[in-house]
CSV table of C-alpha atoms in Angstrom, one decimal:
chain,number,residue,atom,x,y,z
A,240,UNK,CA,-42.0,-14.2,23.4
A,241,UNK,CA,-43.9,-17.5,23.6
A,242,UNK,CA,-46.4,-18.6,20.2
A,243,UNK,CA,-49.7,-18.9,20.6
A,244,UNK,CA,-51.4,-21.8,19.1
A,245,UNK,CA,-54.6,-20.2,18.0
A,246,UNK,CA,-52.9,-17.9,15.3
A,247,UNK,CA,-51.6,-20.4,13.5
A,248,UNK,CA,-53.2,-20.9,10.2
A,249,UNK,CA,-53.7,-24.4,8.8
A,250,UNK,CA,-50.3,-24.4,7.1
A,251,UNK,CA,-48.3,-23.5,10.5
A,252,UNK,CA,-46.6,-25.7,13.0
A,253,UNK,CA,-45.1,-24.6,16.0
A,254,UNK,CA,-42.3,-26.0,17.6
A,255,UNK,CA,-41.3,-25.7,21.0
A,256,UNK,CA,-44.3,-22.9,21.4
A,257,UNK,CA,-41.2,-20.5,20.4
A,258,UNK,CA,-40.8,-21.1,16.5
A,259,UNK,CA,-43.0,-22.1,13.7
A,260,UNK,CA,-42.5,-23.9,10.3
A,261,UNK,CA,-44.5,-22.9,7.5
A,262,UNK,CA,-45.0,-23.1,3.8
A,263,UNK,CA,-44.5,-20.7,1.3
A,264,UNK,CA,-44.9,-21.9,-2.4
A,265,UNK,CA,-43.8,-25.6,-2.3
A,266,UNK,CA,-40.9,-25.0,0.6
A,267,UNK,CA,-40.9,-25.1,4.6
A,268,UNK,CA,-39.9,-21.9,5.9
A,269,UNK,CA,-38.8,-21.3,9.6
A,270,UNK,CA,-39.1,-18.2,11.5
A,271,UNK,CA,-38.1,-17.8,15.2
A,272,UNK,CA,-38.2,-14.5,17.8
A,273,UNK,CA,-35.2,-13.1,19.4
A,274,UNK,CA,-35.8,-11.4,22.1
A,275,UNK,CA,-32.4,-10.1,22.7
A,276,UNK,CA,-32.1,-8.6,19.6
A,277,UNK,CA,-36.1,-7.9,18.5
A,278,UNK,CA,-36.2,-9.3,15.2
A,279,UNK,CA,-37.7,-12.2,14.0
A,280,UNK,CA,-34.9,-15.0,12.8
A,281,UNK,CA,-36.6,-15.9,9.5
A,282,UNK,CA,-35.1,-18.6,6.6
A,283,UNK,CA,-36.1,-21.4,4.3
A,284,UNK,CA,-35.7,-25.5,5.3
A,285,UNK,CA,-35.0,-26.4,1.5
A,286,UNK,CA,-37.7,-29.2,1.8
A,287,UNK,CA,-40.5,-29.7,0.7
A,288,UNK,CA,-41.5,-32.4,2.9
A,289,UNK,CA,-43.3,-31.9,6.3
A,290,UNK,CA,-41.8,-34.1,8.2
A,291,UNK,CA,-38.0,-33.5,7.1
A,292,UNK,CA,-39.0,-29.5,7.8
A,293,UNK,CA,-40.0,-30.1,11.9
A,294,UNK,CA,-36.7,-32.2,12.0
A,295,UNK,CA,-34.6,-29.4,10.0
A,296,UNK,CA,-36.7,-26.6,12.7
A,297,UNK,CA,-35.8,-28.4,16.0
A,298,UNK,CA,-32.3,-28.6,15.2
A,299,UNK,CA,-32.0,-24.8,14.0
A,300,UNK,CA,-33.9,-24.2,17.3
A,301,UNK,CA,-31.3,-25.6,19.9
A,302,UNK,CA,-28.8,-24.2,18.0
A,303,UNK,CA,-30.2,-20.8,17.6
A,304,UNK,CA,-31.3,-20.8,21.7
A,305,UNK,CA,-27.8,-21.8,22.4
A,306,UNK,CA,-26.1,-19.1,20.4
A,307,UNK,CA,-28.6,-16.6,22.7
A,308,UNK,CA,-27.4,-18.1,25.8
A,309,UNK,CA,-23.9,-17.6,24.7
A,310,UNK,CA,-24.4,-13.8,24.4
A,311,UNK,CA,-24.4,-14.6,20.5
A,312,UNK,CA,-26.5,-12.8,18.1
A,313,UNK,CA,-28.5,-13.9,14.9
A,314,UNK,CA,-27.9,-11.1,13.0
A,315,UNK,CA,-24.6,-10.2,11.0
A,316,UNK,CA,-23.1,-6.7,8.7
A,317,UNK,CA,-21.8,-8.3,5.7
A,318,UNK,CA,-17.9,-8.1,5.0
A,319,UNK,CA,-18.5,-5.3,2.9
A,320,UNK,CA,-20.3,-3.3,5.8
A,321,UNK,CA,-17.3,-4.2,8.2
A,322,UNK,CA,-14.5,-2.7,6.2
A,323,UNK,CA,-16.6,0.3,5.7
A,324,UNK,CA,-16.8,0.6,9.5
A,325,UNK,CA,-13.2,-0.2,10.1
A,326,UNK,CA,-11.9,2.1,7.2
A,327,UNK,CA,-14.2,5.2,8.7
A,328,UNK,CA,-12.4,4.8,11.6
A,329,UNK,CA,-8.8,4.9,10.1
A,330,UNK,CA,-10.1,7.5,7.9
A,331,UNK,CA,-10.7,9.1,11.5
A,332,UNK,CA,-7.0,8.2,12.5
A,333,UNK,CA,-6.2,10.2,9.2
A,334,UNK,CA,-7.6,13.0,10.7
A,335,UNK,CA,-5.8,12.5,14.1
A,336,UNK,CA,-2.7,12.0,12.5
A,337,UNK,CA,-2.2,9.1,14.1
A,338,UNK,CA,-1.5,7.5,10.5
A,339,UNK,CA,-0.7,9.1,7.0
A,340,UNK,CA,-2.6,9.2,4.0
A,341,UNK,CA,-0.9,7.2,2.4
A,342,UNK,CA,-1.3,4.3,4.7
A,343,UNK,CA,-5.0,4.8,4.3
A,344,UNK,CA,-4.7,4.1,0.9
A,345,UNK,CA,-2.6,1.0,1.2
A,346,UNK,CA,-5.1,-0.7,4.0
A,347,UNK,CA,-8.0,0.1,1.7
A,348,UNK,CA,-6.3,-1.7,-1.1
A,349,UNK,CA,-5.3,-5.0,1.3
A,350,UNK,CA,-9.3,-4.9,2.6
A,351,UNK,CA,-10.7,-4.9,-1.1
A,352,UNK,CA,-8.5,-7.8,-2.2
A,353,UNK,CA,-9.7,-9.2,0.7
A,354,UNK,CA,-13.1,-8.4,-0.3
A,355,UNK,CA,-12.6,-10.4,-3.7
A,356,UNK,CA,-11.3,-13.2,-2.1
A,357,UNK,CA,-14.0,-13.7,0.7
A,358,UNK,CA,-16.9,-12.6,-1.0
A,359,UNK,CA,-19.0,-8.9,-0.4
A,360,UNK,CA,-21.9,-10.3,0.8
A,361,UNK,CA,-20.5,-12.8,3.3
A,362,UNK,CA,-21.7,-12.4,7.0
A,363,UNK,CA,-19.0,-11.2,9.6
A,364,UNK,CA,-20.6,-13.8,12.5
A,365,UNK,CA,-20.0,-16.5,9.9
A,366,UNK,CA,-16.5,-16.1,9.1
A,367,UNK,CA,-14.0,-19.2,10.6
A,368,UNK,CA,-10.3,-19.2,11.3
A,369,UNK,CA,-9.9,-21.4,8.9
A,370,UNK,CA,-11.2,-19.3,6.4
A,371,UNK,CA,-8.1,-17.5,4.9
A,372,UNK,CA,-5.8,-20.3,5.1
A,373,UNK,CA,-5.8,-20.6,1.1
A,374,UNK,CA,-5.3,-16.6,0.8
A,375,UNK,CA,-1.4,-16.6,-0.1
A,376,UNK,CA,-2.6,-19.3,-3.1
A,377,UNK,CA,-5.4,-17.3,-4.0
A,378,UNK,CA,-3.0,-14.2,-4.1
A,379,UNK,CA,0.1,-15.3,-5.8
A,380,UNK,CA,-0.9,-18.3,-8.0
A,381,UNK,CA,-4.1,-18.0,-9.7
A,382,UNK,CA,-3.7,-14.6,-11.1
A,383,UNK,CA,-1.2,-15.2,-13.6
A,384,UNK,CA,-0.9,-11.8,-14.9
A,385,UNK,CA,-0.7,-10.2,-12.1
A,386,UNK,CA,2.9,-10.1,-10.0
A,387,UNK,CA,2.3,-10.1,-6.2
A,388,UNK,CA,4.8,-11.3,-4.2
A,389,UNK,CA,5.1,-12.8,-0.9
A,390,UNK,CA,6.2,-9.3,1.3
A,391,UNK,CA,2.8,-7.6,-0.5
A,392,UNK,CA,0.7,-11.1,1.0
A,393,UNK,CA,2.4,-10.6,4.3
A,394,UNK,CA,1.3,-6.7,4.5
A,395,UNK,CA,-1.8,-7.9,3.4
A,396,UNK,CA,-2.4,-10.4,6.1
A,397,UNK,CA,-1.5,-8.0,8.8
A,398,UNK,CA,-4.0,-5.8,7.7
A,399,UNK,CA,-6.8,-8.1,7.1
A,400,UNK,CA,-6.0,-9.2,10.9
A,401,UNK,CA,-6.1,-6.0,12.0
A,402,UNK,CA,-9.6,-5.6,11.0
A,403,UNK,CA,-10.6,-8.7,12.3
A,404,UNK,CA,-9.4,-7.8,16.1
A,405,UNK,CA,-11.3,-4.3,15.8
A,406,UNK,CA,-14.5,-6.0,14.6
A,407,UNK,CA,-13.9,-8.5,17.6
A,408,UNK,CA,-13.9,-5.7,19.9
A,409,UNK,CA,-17.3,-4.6,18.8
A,410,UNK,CA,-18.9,-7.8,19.1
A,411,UNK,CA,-19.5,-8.3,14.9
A,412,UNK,CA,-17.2,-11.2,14.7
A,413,UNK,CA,-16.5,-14.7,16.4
A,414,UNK,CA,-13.2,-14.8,15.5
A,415,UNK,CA,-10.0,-12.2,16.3
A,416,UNK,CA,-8.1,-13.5,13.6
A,417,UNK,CA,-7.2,-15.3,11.0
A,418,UNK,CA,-5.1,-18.7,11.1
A,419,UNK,CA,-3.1,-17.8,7.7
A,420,UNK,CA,-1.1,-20.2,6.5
A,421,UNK,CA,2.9,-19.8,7.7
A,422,UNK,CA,4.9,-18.0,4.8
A,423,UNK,CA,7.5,-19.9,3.2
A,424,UNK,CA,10.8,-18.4,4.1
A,425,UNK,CA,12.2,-16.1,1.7
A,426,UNK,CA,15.8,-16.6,0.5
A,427,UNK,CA,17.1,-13.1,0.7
A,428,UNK,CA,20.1,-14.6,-1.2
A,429,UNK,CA,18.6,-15.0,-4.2
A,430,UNK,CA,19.1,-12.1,-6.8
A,431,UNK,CA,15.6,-13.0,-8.4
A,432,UNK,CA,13.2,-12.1,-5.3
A,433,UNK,CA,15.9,-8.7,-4.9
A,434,UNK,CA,13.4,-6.0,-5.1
A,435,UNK,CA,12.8,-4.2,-8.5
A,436,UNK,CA,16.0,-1.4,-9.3
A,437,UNK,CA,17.7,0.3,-12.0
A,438,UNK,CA,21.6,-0.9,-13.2
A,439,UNK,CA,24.0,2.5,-12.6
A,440,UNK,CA,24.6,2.5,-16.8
A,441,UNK,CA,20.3,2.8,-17.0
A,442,UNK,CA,20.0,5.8,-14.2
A,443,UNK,CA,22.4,7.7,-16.0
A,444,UNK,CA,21.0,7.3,-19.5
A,445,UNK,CA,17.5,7.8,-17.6
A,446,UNK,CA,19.3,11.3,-16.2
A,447,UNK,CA,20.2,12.3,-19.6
A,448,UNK,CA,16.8,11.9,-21.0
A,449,UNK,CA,14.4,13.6,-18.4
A,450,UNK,CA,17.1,16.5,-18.3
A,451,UNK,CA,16.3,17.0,-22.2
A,452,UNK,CA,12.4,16.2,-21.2
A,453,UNK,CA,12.4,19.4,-19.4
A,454,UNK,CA,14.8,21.5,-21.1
A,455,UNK,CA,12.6,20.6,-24.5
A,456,UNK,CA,9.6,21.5,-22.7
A,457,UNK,CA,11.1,24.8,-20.9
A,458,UNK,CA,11.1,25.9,-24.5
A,459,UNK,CA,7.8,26.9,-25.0
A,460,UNK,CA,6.9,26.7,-21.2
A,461,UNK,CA,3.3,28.7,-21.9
A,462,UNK,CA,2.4,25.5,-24.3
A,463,UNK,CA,-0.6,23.4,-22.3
A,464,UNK,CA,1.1,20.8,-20.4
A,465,UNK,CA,4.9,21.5,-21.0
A,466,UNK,CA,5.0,23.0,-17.1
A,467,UNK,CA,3.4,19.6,-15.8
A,468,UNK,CA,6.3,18.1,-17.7
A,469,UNK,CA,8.9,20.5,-16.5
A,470,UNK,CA,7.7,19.8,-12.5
A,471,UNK,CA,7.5,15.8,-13.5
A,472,UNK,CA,10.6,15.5,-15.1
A,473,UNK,CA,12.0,17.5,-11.9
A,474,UNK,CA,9.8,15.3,-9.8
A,475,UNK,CA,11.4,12.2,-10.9
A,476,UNK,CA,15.1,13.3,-10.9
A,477,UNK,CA,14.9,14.5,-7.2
A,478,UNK,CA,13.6,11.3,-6.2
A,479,UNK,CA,16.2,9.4,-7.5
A,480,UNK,CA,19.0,11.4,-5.5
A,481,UNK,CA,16.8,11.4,-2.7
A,482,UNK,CA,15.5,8.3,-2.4
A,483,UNK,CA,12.5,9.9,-0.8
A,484,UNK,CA,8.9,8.0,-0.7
A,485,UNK,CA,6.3,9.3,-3.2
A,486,UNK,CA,4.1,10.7,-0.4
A,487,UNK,CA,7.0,12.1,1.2
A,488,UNK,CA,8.3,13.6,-1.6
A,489,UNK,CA,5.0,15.1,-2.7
A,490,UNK,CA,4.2,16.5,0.6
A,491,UNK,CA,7.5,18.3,0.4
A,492,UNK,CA,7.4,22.4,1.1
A,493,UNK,CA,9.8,25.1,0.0
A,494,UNK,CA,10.4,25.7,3.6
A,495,UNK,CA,11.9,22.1,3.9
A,496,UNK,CA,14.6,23.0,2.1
A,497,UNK,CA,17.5,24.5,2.7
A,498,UNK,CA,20.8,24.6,0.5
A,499,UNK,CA,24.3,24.8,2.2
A,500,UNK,CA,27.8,25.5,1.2
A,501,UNK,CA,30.1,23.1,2.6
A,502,UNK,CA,33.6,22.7,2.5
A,503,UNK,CA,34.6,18.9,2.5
A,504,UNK,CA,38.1,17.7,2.4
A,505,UNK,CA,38.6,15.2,-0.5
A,506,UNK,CA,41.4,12.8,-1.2
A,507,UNK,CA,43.6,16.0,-3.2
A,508,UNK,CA,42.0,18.5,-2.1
A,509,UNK,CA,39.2,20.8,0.0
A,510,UNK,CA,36.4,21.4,-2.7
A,511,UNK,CA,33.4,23.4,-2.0
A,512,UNK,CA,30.1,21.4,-2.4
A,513,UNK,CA,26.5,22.5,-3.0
A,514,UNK,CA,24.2,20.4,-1.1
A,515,UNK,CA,20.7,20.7,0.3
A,516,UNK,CA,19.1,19.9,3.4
A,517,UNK,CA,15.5,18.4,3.3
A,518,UNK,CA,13.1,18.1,6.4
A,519,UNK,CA,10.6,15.2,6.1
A,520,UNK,CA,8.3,16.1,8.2
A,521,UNK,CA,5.8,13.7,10.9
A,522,UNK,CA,3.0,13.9,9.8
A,523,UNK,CA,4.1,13.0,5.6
A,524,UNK,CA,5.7,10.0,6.7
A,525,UNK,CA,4.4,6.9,7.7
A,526,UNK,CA,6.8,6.2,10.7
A,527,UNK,CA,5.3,9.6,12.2
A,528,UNK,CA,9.1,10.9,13.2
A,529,UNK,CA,10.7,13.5,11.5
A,530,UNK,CA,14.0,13.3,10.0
A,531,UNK,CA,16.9,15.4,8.3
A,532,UNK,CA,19.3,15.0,5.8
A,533,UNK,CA,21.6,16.3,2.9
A,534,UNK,CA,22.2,15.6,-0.8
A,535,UNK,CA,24.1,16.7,-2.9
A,536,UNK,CA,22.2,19.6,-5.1
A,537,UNK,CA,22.3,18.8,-8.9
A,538,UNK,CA,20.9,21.9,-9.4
A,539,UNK,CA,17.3,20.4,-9.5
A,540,UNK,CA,16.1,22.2,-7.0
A,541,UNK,CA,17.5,25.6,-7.7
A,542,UNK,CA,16.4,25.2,-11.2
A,543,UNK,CA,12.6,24.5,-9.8
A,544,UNK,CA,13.1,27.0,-7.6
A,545,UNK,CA,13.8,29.7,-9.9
A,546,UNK,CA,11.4,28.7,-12.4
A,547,UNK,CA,8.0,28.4,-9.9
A,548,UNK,CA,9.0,31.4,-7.3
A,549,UNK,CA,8.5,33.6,-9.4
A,550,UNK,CA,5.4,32.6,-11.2
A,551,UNK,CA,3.5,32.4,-7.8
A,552,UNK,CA,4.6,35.6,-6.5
A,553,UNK,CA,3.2,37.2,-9.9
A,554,UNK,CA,0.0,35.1,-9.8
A,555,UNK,CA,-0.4,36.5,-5.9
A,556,UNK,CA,0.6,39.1,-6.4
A,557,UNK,CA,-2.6,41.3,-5.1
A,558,UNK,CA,-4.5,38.2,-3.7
A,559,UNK,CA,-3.8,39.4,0.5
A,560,UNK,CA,-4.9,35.4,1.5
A,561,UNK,CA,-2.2,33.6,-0.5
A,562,UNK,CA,0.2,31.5,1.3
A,563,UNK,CA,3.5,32.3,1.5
A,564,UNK,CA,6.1,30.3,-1.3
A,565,UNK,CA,7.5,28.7,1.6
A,566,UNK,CA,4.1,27.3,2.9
A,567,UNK,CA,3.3,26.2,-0.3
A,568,UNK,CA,3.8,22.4,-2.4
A,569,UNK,CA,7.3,22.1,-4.0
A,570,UNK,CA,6.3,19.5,-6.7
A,571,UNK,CA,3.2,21.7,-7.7
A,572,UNK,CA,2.1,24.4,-10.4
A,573,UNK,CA,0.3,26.6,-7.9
A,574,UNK,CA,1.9,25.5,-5.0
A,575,UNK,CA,-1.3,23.8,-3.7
A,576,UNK,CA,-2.3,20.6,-6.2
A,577,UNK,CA,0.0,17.8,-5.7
A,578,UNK,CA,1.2,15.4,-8.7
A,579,UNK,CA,-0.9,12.7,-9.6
A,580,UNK,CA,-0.1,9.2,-9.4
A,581,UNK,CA,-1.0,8.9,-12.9
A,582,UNK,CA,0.6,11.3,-14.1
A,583,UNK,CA,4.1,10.8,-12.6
A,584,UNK,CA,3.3,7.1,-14.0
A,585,UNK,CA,2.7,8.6,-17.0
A,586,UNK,CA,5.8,10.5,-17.1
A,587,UNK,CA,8.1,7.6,-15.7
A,588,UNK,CA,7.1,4.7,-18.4
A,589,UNK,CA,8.0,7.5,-21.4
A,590,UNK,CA,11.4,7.7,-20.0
A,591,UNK,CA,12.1,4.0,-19.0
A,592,UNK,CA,11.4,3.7,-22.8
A,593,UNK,CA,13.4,6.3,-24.1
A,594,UNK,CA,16.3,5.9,-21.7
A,595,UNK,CA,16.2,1.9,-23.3
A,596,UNK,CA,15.6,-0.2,-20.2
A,597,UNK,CA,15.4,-3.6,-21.1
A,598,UNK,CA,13.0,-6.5,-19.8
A,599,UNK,CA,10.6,-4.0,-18.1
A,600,UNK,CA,8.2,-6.5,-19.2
A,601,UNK,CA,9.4,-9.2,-16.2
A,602,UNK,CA,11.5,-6.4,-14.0
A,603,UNK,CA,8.0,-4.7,-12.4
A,604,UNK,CA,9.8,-1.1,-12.3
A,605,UNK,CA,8.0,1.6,-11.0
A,606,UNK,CA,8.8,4.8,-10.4
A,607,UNK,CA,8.8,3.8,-6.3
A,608,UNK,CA,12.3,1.8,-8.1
A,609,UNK,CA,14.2,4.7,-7.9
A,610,UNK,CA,13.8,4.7,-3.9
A,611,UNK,CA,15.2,1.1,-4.4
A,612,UNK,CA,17.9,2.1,-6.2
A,613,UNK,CA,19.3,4.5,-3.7
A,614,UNK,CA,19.4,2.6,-0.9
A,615,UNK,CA,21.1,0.0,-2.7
A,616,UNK,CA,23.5,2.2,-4.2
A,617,UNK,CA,24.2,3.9,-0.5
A,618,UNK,CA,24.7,0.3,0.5
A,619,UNK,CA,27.1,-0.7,-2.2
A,620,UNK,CA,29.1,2.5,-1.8
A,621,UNK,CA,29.8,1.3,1.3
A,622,UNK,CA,27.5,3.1,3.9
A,623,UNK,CA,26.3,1.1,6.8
A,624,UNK,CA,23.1,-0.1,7.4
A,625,UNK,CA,21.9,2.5,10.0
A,626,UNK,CA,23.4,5.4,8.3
A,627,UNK,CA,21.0,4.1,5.0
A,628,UNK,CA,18.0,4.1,7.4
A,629,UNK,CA,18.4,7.1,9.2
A,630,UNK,CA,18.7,8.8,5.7
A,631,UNK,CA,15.2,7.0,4.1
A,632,UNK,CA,12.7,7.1,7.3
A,633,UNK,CA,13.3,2.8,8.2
A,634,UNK,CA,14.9,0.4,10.3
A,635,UNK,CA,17.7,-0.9,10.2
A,636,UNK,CA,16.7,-4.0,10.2
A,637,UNK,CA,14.5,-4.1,7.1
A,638,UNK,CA,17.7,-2.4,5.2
A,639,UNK,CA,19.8,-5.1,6.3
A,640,UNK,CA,16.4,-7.9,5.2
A,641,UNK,CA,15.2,-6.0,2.1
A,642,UNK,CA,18.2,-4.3,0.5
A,643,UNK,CA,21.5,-5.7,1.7
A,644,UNK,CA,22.5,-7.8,-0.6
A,645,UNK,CA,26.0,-8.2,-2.5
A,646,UNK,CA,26.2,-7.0,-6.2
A,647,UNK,CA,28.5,-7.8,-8.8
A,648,UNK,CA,30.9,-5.0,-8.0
A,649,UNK,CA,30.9,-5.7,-4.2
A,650,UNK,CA,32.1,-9.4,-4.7
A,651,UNK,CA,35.0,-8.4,-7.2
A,652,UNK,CA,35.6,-5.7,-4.0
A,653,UNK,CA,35.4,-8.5,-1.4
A,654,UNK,CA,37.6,-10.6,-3.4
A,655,UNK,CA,40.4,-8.0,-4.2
A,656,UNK,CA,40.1,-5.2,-1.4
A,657,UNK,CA,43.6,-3.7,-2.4
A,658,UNK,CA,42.3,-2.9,-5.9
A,659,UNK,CA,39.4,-0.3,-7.3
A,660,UNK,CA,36.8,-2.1,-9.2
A,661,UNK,CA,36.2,-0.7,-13.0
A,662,UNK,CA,34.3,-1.6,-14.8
A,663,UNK,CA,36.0,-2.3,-18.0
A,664,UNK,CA,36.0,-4.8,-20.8
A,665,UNK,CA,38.9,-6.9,-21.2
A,666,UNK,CA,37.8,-9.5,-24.6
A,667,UNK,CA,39.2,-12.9,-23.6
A,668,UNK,CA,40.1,-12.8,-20.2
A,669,UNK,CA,36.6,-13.1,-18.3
A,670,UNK,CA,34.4,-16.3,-18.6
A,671,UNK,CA,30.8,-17.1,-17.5
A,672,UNK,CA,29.9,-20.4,-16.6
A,673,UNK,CA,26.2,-20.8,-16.7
């Protein structure tokens, strides 16, 4: 859409008949059309000088008319806009079930770090390759207070990429991804990057408290908030025997369960064993594959079982649309609402303190600990790899990267394989070299 001269005002130059540089307020000003996308490029020269402005406007010209001829557009969405677009359309996946829920929530946490780090308002057609190369630093080294470590970056990064190729696709970016900066190996030998977990001595003192948590607050069960305590308490005991994820576990219906009577043939004798047999099902875990398999029963569940049952069936009891106790939320107090993260936070720190766990301050434990603890218990019990992974929903191969690693007892067991490892106390007869 060719300028023409005789609408220019005194003030107005044109350049190439196809732009014009004008003043407003003491600046140069530039605007340009763009007839493939219908809008009028407009922006300031930061000059105030005439003859610096046509320079400034001739060079923003060619390269403007070049980006047009290379099927480039002007305009840009922020980064903000594109991880809305992106996230609507995992949010969509959500829906499909071609991802959980909870995966949702962890790619909307890796975008909005990203966000901070990038900036909200930056535009998606300006972003480089080079941009992100500085993103592990950012991450891991300038926020003192916060502990991220290199696996979280990684995750991160894959996300962030992800993105990147989708907005590709639909012609808002330049790029298809980033060019992060290679991660330094991690030394999976060394017992100070080993994934936050519990010592055997602090899950059992943490066992004895929650189990006088909830008998304390099956007391006086009707009291406001003792039955969130009881189903907590319950909540956090099943997950350590289970080793279950928190979205798994909280997803978990009556139905899923199912307690056996085994016979098993033990070293003396054949003993009789409760156990139960849980169903994860597809669509609550993030590898979208169902699995199955048995625990010992502790009586957790029973006891849960016997206290909600009958509670909902008395609550239902002349409602004809209530589901069925078997359709309904194990780890809930109508069978419906689902735990809150908060409050099973909540819940965890109180008994980490009373249970006397030392340096929680530099150990990061979290309740998702407990998961961490029972694979590597399962692992230095002596079960394989695979039999860990078939049992917790992974691969073998991340068991083998993430968890196997030798404790204390295992290298006394390595080292004397006739012998059973106790731990016991002998006063002069063990030395520590540091």
């Amino acid at each position: 859409m060719p300028l023409k001269k005789q609408t220019f005002n005194d003030d107005e130059i044109d350049i190439y008949d196809e732009a014009v540089v004008y003043k407003r307020g003491e600046y140069w000003q530039m605007r340009m059309w763009l007839g493939k996308e219908k809008k009028y490029a407009r922006f300031s020269l930061h000059t105030r000088n005439r003859d610096t402005a046509i320079d400034k406007a001739k060079k923003y010209y060619h390269e403007l008319m070049a980006q047009q001829l290379a099927g480039k557009t002007y305009f840009s969405k922020t980064t903000k806009q594109g991880v809305e677009e992106y996230l609507k359309q995992r949010a969509l996946d959500v829906e499909a079930e071609y991802i959980v829920k909870g995966r949702y929530g962890t790619i909307k946490t890796h975008l909005e770090h990203w966000l901070e780090f990038i900036g909200r308002d930056t535009k998606l057609k300006e972003l480089e390759r080079t941009d992100c190369e500085n993103y592990l630093h950012s991450r891991t080294k300038t926020k003192k207070k916060i502990n991220v470590s290199q696996t979280t970056v990684a995750n991160e990064q894959s996300s962030i990429n992800a993105m990147i190729a989708w907005l590709y696709k639909r012609n808002e970016t330049y790029i298809d991804s980033f060019d992060f900066k290679p991660l330094k190996r991690i030394d999976r030998g060394d017992e100070a990057l080993r994934r936050s977990t519990f010592e055997d001595e602090e899950i059992v003192r943490i066992k004895t408290e929650l189990e006088k948590y909830i008998a304390d607050a099956k007391k006086n069960i009707k009291e406001e908030g003792n039955l969130a305590k009881v189903i907590t308490g319950y909540y956090l005991l099943i997950s350590i025997i289970t080793g279950l994820r928190r979205g798994e576990q909280l997803q978990l219906k009556w139905s899923d369960i199912k307690w056996l009577e085994k016979n098993v043939k033990g070293q003396a004798a054949e003993d009789t064993y409760s156990l139960v047999k849980i169903t994860v099902r597809a669509e609550t875990t993030k590898v979208r594959k169902t699995r199955h398999f048995v625990v010992k029963d502790w009586e957790y569940f029973d006891e849960l079982f016997k206290l909600l049952q009958p509670r909902y069936v008395k609550a239902n009891k002349e409602n004809k649309k209530a589901k069925a106790f078997g359709d309904t939320l194990i780890f809930s107090a109508n069978g419906m609402s689902m735990l809150t993260p908060r409050a099973i936070g909540y819940h965890f720190d109180k008994m980490v303190e009373l249970a006397e766990v030392k340096d929680t301050d530099t150990r990061d434990l979290v309740p998702y600990s407990f998961r961490h603890y029972f694979i590597t218990d399962r692992i230095n019990r002596g079960a394989t790899p695979t039999q860990v992974a078939e049992t917790c929903g992974t691969s073998t191969a991340q068991i083998e990267k993430t968890y196997y690693h030798t404790s204390e007892a295992k290298m006394i067991t390595n080292a004397l394989p006739q012998f059973e490892y106790r731990d016991v106390a002998f006063p002069q007869t063990c030395r520590h070299f540091s």
